[in-house]
PDB file of C-alpha atoms in Angstrom:
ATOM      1  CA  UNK T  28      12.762 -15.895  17.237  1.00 60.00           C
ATOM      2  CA  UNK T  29      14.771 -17.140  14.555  1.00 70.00           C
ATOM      3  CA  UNK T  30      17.652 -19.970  14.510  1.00 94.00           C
ATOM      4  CA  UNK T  31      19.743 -18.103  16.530  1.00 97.00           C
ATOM      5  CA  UNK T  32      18.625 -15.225  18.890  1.00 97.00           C
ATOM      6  CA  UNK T  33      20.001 -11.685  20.673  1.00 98.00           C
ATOM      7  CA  UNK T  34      16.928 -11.008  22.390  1.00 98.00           C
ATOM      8  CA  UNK T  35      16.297  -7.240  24.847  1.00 97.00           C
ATOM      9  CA  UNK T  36      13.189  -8.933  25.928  1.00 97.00           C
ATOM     10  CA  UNK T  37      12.106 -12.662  27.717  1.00 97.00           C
ATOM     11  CA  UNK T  38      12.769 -15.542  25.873  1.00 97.00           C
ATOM     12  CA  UNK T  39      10.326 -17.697  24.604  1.00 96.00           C
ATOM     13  CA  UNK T  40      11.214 -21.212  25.543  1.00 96.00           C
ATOM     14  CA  UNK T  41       8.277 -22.841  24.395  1.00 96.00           C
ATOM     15  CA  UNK T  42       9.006 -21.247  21.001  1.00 96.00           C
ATOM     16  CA  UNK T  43      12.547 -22.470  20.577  1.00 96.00           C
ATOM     17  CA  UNK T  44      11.724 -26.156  21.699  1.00 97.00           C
ATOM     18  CA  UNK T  45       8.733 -26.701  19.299  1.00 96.00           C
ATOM     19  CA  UNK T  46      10.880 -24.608  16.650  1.00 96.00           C
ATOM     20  CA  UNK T  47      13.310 -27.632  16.520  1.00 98.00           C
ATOM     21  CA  UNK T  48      10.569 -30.589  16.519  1.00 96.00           C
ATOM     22  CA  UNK T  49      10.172 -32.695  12.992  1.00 97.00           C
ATOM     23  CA  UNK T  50       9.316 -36.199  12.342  1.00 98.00           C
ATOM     24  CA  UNK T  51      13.101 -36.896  11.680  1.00 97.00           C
ATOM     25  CA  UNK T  52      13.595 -36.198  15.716  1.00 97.00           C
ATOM     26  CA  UNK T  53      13.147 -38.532  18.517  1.00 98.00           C
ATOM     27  CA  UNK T  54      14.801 -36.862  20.824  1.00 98.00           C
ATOM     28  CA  UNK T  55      14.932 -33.649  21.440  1.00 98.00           C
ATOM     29  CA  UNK T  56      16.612 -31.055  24.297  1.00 98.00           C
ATOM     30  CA  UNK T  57      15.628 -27.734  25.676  1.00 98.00           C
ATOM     31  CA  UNK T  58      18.497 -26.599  28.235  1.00 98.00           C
ATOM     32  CA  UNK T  59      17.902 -22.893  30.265  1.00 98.00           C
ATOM     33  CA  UNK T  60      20.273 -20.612  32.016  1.00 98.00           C
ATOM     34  CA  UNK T  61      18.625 -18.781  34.262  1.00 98.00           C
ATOM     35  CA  UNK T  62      20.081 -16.184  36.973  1.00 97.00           C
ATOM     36  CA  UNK T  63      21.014 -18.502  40.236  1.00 96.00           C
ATOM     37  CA  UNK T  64      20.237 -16.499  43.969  1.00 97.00           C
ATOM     38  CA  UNK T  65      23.353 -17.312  45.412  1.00 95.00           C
ATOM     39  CA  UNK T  66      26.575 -18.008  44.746  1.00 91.00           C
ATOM     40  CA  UNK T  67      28.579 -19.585  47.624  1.00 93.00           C
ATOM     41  CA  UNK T  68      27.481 -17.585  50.361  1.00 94.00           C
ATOM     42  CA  UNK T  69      27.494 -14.283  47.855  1.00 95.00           C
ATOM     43  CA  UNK T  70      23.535 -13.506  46.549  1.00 97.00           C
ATOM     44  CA  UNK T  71      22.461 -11.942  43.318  1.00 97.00           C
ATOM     45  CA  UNK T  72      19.897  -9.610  42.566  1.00 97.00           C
ATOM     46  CA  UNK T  73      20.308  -8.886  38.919  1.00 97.00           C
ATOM     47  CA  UNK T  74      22.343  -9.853  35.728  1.00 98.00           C
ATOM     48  CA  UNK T  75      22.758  -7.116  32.785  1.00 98.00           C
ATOM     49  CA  UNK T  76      24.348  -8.638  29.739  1.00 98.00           C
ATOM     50  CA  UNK T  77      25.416  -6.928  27.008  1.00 98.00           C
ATOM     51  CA  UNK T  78      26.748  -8.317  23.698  1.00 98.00           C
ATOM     52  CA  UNK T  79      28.965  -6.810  20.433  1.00 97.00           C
ATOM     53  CA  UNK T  80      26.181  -7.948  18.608  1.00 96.00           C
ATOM     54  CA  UNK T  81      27.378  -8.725  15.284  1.00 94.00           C
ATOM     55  CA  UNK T  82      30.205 -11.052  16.147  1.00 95.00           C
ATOM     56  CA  UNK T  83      27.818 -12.620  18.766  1.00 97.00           C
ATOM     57  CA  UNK T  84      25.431 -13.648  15.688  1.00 96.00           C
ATOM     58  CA  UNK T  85      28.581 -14.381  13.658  1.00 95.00           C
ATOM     59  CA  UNK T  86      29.453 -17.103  16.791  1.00 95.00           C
ATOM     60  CA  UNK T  87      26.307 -18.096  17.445  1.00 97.00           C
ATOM     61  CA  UNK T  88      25.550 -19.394  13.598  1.00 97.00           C
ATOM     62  CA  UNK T  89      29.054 -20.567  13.553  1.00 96.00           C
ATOM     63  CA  UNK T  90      28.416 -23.023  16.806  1.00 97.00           C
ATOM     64  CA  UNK T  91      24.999 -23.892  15.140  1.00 98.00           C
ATOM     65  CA  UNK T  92      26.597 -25.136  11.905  1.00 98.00           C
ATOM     66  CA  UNK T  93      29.368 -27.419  13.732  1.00 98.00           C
ATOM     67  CA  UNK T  94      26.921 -28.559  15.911  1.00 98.00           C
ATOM     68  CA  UNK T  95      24.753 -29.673  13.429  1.00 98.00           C
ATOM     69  CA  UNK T  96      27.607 -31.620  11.554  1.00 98.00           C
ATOM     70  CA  UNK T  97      29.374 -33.224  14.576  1.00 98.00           C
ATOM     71  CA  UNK T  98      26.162 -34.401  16.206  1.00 98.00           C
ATOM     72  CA  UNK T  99      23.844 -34.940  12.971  1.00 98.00           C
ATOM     73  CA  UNK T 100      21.286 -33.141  15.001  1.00 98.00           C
ATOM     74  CA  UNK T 101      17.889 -32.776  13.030  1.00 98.00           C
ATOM     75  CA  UNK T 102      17.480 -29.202  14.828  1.00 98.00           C
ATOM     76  CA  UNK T 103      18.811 -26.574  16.325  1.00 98.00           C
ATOM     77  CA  UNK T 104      18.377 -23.482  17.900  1.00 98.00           C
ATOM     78  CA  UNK T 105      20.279 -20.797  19.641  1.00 98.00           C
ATOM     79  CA  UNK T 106      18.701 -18.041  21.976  1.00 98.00           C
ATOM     80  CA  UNK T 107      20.631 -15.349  24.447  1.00 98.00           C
ATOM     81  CA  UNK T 108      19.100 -12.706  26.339  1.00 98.00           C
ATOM     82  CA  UNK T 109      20.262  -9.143  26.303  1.00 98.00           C
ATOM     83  CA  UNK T 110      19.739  -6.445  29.009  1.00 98.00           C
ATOM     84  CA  UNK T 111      18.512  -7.002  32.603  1.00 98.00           C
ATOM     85  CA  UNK T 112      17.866 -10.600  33.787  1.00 98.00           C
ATOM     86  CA  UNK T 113      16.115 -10.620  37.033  1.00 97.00           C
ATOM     87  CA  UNK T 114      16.519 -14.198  39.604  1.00 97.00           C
ATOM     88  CA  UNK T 115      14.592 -17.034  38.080  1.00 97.00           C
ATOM     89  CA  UNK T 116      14.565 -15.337  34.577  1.00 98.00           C
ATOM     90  CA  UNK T 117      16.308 -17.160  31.671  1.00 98.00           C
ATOM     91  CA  UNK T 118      19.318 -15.648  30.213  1.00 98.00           C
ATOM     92  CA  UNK T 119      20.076 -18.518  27.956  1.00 98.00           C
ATOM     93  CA  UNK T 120      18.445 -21.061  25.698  1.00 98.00           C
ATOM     94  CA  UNK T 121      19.901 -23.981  23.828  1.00 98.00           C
ATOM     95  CA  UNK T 122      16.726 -25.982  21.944  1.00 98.00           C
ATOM     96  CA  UNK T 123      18.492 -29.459  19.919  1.00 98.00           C
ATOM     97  CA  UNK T 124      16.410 -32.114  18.257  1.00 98.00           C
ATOM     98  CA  UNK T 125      18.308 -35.366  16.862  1.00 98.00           C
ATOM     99  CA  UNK T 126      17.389 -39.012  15.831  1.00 98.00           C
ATOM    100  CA  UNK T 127      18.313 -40.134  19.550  1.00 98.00           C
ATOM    101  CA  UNK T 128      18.194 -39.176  22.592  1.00 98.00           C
ATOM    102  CA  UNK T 129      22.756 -39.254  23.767  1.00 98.00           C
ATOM    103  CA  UNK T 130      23.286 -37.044  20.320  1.00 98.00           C
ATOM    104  CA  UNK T 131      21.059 -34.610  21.937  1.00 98.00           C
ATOM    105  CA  UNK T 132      21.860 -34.653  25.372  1.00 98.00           C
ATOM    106  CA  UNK T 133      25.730 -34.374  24.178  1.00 98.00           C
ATOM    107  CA  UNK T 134      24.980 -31.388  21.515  1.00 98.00           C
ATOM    108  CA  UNK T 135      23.393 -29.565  23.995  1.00 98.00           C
ATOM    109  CA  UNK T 136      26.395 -29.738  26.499  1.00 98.00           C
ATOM    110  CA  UNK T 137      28.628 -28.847  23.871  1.00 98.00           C
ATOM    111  CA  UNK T 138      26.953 -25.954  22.582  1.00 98.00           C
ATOM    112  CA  UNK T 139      26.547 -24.539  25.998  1.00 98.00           C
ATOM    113  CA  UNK T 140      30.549 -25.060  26.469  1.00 97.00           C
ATOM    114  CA  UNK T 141      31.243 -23.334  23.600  1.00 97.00           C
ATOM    115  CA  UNK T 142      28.948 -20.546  24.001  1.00 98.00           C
ATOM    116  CA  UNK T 143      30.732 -19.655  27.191  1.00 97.00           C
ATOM    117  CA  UNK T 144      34.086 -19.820  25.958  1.00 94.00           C
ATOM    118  CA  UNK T 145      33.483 -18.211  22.078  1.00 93.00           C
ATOM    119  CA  UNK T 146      30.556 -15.633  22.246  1.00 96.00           C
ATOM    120  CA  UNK T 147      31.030 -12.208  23.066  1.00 97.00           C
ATOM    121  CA  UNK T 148      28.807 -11.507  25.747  1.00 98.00           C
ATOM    122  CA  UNK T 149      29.454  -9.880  29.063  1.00 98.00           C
ATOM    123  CA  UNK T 150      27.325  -9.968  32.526  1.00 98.00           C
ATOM    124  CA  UNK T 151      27.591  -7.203  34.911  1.00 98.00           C
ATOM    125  CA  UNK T 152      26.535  -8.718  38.563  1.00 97.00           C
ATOM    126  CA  UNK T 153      24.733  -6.915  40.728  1.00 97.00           C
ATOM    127  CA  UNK T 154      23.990  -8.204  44.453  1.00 96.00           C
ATOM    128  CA  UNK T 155      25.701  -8.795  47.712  1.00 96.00           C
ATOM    129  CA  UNK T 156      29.817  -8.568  46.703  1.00 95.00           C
ATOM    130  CA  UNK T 157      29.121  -4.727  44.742  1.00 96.00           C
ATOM    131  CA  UNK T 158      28.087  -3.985  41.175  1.00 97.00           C
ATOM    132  CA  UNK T 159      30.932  -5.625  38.576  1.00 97.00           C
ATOM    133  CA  UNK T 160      31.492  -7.086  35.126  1.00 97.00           C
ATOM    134  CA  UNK T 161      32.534 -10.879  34.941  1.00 97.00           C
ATOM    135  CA  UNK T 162      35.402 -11.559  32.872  1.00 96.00           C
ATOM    136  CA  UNK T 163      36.786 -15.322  34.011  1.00 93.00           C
ATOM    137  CA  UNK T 164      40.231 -15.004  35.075  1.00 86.00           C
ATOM    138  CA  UNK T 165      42.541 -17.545  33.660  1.00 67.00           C
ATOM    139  CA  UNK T 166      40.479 -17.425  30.430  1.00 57.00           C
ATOM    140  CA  UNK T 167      41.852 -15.921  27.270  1.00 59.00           C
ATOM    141  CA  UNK T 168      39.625 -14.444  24.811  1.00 64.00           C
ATOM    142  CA  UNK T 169      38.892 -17.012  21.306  1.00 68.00           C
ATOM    143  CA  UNK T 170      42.421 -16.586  19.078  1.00 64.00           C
ATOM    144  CA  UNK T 171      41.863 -15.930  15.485  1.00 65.00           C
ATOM    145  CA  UNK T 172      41.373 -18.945  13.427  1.00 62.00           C
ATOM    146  CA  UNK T 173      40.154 -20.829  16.855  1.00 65.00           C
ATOM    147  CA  UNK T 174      37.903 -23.365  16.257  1.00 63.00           C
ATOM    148  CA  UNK T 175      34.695 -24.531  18.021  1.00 68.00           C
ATOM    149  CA  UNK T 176      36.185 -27.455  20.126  1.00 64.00           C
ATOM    150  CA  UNK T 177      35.187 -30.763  19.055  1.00 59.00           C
ATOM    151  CA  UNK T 178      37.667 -32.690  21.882  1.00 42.00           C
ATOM    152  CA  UNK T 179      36.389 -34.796  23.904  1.00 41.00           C
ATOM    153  CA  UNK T 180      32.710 -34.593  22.775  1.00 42.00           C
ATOM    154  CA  UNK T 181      32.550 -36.262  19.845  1.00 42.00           C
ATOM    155  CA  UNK T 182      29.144 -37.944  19.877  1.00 42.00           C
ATOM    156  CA  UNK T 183      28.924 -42.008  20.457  1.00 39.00           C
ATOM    157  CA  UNK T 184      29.210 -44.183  17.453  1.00 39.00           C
TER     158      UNK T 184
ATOM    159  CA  UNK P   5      68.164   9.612  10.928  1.00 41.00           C
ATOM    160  CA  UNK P   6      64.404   8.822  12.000  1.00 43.00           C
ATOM    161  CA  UNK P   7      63.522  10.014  15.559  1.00 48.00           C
ATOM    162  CA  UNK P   8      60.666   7.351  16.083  1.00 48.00           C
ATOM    163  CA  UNK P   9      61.459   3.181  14.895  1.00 47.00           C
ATOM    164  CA  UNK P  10      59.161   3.131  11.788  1.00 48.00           C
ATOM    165  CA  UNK P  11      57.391   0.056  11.451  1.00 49.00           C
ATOM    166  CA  UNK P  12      59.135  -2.618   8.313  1.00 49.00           C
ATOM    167  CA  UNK P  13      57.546  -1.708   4.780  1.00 48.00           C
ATOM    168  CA  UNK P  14      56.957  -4.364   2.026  1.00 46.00           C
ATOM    169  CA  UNK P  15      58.841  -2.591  -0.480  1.00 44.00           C
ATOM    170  CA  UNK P  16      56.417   0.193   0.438  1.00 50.00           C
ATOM    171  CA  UNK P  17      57.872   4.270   1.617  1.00 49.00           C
ATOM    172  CA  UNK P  18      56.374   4.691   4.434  1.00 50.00           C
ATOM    173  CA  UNK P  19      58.355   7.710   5.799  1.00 48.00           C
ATOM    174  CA  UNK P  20      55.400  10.245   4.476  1.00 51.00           C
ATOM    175  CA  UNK P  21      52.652   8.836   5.657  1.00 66.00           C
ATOM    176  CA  UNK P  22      50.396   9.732   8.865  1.00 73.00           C
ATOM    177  CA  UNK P  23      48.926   7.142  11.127  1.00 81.00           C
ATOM    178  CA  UNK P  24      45.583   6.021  10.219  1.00 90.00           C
ATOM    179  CA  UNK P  25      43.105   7.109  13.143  1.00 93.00           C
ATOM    180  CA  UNK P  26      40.654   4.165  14.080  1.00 96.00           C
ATOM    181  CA  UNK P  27      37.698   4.017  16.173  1.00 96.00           C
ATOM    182  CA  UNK P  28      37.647   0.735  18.541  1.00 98.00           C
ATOM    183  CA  UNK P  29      34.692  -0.437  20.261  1.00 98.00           C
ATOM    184  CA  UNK P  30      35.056  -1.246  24.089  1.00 98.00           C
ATOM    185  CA  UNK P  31      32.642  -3.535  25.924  1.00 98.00           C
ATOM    186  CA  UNK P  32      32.154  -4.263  29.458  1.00 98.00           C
ATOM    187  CA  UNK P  33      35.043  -4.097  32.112  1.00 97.00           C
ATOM    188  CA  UNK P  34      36.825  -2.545  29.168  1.00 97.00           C
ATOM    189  CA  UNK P  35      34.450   0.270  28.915  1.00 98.00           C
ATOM    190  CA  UNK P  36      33.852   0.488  32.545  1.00 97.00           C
ATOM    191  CA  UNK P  37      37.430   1.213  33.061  1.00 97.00           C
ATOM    192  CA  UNK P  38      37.955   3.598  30.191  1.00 97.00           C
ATOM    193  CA  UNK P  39      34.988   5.438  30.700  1.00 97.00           C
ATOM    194  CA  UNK P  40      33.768   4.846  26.996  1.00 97.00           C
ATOM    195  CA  UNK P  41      32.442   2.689  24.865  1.00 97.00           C
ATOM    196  CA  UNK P  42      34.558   3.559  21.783  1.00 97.00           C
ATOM    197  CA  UNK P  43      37.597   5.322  21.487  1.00 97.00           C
ATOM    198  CA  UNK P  44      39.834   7.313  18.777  1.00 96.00           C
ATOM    199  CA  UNK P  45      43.327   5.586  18.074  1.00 96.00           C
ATOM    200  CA  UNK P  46      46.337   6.588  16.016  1.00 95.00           C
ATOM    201  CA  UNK P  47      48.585   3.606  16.074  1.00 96.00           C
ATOM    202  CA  UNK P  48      52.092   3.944  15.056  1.00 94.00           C
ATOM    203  CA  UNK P  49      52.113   0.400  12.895  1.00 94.00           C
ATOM    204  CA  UNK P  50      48.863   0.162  11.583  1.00 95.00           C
ATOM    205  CA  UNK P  51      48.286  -3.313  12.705  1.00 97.00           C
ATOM    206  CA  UNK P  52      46.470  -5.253  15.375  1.00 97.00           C
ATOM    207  CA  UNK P  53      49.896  -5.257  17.583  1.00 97.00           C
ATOM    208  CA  UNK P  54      50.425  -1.560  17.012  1.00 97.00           C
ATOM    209  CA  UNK P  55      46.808  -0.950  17.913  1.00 97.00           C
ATOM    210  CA  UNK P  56      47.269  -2.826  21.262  1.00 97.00           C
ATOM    211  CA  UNK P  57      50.527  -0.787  22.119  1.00 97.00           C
ATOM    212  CA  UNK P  58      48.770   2.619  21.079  1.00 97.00           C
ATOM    213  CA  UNK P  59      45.715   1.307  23.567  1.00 98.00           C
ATOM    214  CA  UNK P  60      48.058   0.481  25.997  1.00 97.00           C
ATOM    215  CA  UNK P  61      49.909   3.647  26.204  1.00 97.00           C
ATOM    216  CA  UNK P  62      46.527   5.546  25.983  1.00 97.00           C
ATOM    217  CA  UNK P  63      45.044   4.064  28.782  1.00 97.00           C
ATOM    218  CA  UNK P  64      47.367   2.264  31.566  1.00 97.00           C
ATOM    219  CA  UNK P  65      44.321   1.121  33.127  1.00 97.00           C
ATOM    220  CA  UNK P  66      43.135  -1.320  31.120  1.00 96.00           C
ATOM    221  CA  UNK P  67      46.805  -2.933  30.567  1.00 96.00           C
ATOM    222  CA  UNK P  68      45.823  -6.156  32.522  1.00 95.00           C
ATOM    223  CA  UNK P  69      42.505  -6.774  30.642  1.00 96.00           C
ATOM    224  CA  UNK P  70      43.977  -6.162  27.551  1.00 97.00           C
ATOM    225  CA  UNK P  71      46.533  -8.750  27.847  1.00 95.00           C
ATOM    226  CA  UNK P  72      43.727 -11.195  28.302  1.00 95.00           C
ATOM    227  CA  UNK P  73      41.274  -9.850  25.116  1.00 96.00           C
ATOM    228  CA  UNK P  74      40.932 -10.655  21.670  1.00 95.00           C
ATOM    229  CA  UNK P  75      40.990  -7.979  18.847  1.00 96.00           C
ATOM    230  CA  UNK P  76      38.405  -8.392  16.094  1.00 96.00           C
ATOM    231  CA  UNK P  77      38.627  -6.339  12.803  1.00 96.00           C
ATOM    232  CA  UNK P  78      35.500  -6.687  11.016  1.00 94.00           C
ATOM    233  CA  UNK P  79      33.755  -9.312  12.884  1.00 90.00           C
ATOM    234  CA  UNK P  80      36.084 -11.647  12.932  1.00 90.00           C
ATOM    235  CA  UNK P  81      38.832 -12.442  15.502  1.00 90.00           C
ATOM    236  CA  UNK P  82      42.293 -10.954  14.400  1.00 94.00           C
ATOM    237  CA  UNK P  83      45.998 -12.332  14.942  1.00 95.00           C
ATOM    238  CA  UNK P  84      48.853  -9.559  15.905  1.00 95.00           C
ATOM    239  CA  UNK P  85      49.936  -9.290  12.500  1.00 95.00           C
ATOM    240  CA  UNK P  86      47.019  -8.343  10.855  1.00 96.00           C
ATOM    241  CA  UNK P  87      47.240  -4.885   8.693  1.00 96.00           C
ATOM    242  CA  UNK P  88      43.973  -2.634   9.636  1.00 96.00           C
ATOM    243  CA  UNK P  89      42.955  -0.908   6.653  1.00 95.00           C
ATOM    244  CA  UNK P  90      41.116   2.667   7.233  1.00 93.00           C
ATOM    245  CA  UNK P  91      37.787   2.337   7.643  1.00 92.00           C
ATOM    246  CA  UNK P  92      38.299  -1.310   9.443  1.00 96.00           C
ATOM    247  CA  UNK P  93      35.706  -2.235  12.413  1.00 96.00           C
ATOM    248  CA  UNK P  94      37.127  -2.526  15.572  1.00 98.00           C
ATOM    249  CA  UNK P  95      36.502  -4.155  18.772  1.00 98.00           C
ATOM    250  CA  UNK P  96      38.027  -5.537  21.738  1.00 97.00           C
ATOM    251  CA  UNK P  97      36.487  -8.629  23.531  1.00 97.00           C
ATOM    252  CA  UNK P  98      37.919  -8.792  26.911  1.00 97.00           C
ATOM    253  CA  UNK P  99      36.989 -12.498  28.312  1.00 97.00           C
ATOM    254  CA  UNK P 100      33.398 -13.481  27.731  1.00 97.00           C
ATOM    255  CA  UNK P 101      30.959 -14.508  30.344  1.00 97.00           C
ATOM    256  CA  UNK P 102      27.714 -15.337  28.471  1.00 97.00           C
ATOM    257  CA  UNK P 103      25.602 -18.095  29.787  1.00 96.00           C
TER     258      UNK P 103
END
């Protein structure tokens, strides 16, 4: 797995967090997404994502770079899962290093934010309510020219 | 007179030529709904806008979801306006639910 990741098969966690180490890091982050049971009183038995791969890439490198500037991380890595993603599986991986430990912990967040609102990738949810694809309601798609947000998440001086 | 509204030319005669036919890429609910996961368009105005209108009028069904998708044209996310050249990439990204 490289920087940045559309993966058919498990993701390597391990992989992605040592991929990030260096002696310039002190700190460094490995968030997961993996697929939850239940949902409110609703239960899951399987996530398929699928992804128009080429923009997703395009996104992903593009939420890397800003990332890297806005929180001066020292590392970074990017991985999504493709296909079926059974309970306890990870769908999603989000490895940062920085000097510190809050640039980190704050890079992270934000790239999992922005992932959610900017990449295109879809989950179809199988389990208890039926068989249907999740597209948030009250959520536009990105408009052209839309930036990753920086907001309210600028890292502590 | 012209029976259909022809789309404003930049100093360009439009009056002879045919609409472009474009293949769009359909993901997800978008596909679900459709029943494929690309389909042939002929848009009257040869731009992003005209593309929704001609995907609109093709397919009803999706008229909801489209309203709340992004169109990208080679890769990248498109405004209304923009002109689609033949041969263009495109997809529609109805909203995303990675994660």
């Amino acid at each position: 797995m490289g920087d940045v990741t559309l993966s058919h098969g498990p993701l390597d966690t391990g992989f992605l967090l040592a991929a990030v180490a260096s002696e310039a890091a002190g700190a460094n982050v490995l968030f997961t997404g993996t697929t939850r049971r239940t949902t409110g009183d609703q239960t899951t038995e399987w996530l398929d994502y699928e992804a128009y791969e080429p923009l997703a890439t395009t996104e992903l490198n593009a939420l890397r770079r800003a990332a890297i500037a806005q929180f001066g991380l020292t590392g970074c890595a990017l991985a999504h899962r493709l296909g079926r993603v059974a309970v306890g599986e990870t769908s999603v991986a989000v490895a940062v290093s920085a000097a510190h430990r809050r640039e980190a912990f704050a890079a992270a967040s934000w790239l999992m934010d922005e992932l959610k609102r900017r990449v295109p990738v879809w989950k179809h949810e199988v389990g208890s309510a039926g068989a249907f694809w999740v597209h948030p309601a009250g959520e536009a798609s990105p408009a052209p020219g839309d930036q990753p947000q920086g907001g309210g998440d600028e890292p502590a001086q | 007179m012209q029976q259909e509204a022809s789309p404003p030319s930049a100093g360009r005669d439009n009056a002879a030529r045919l609409p472009s036919r474009f293949t769009v890429h359909l993901f997800a609910g978008m596909a679900a709904t459709v029943g494929q996961r690309s389909v042939a368009i002929q848009p009257q105005e040869p731009t992003v806008a005209g593309l929704r209108a001609a995907l609109e009028e093709t397919f009803p069904a999706i008229e909801a979801l489209l309203a709340r998708s992004a169109v990208a044209v080679n890769g990248r996310y498109a405004a209304a306006d923009v002109f689609l050249e033949p041969g263009v990439e495109i997809a529609v990204i109805p909203p995303v639910s990675g994660g």
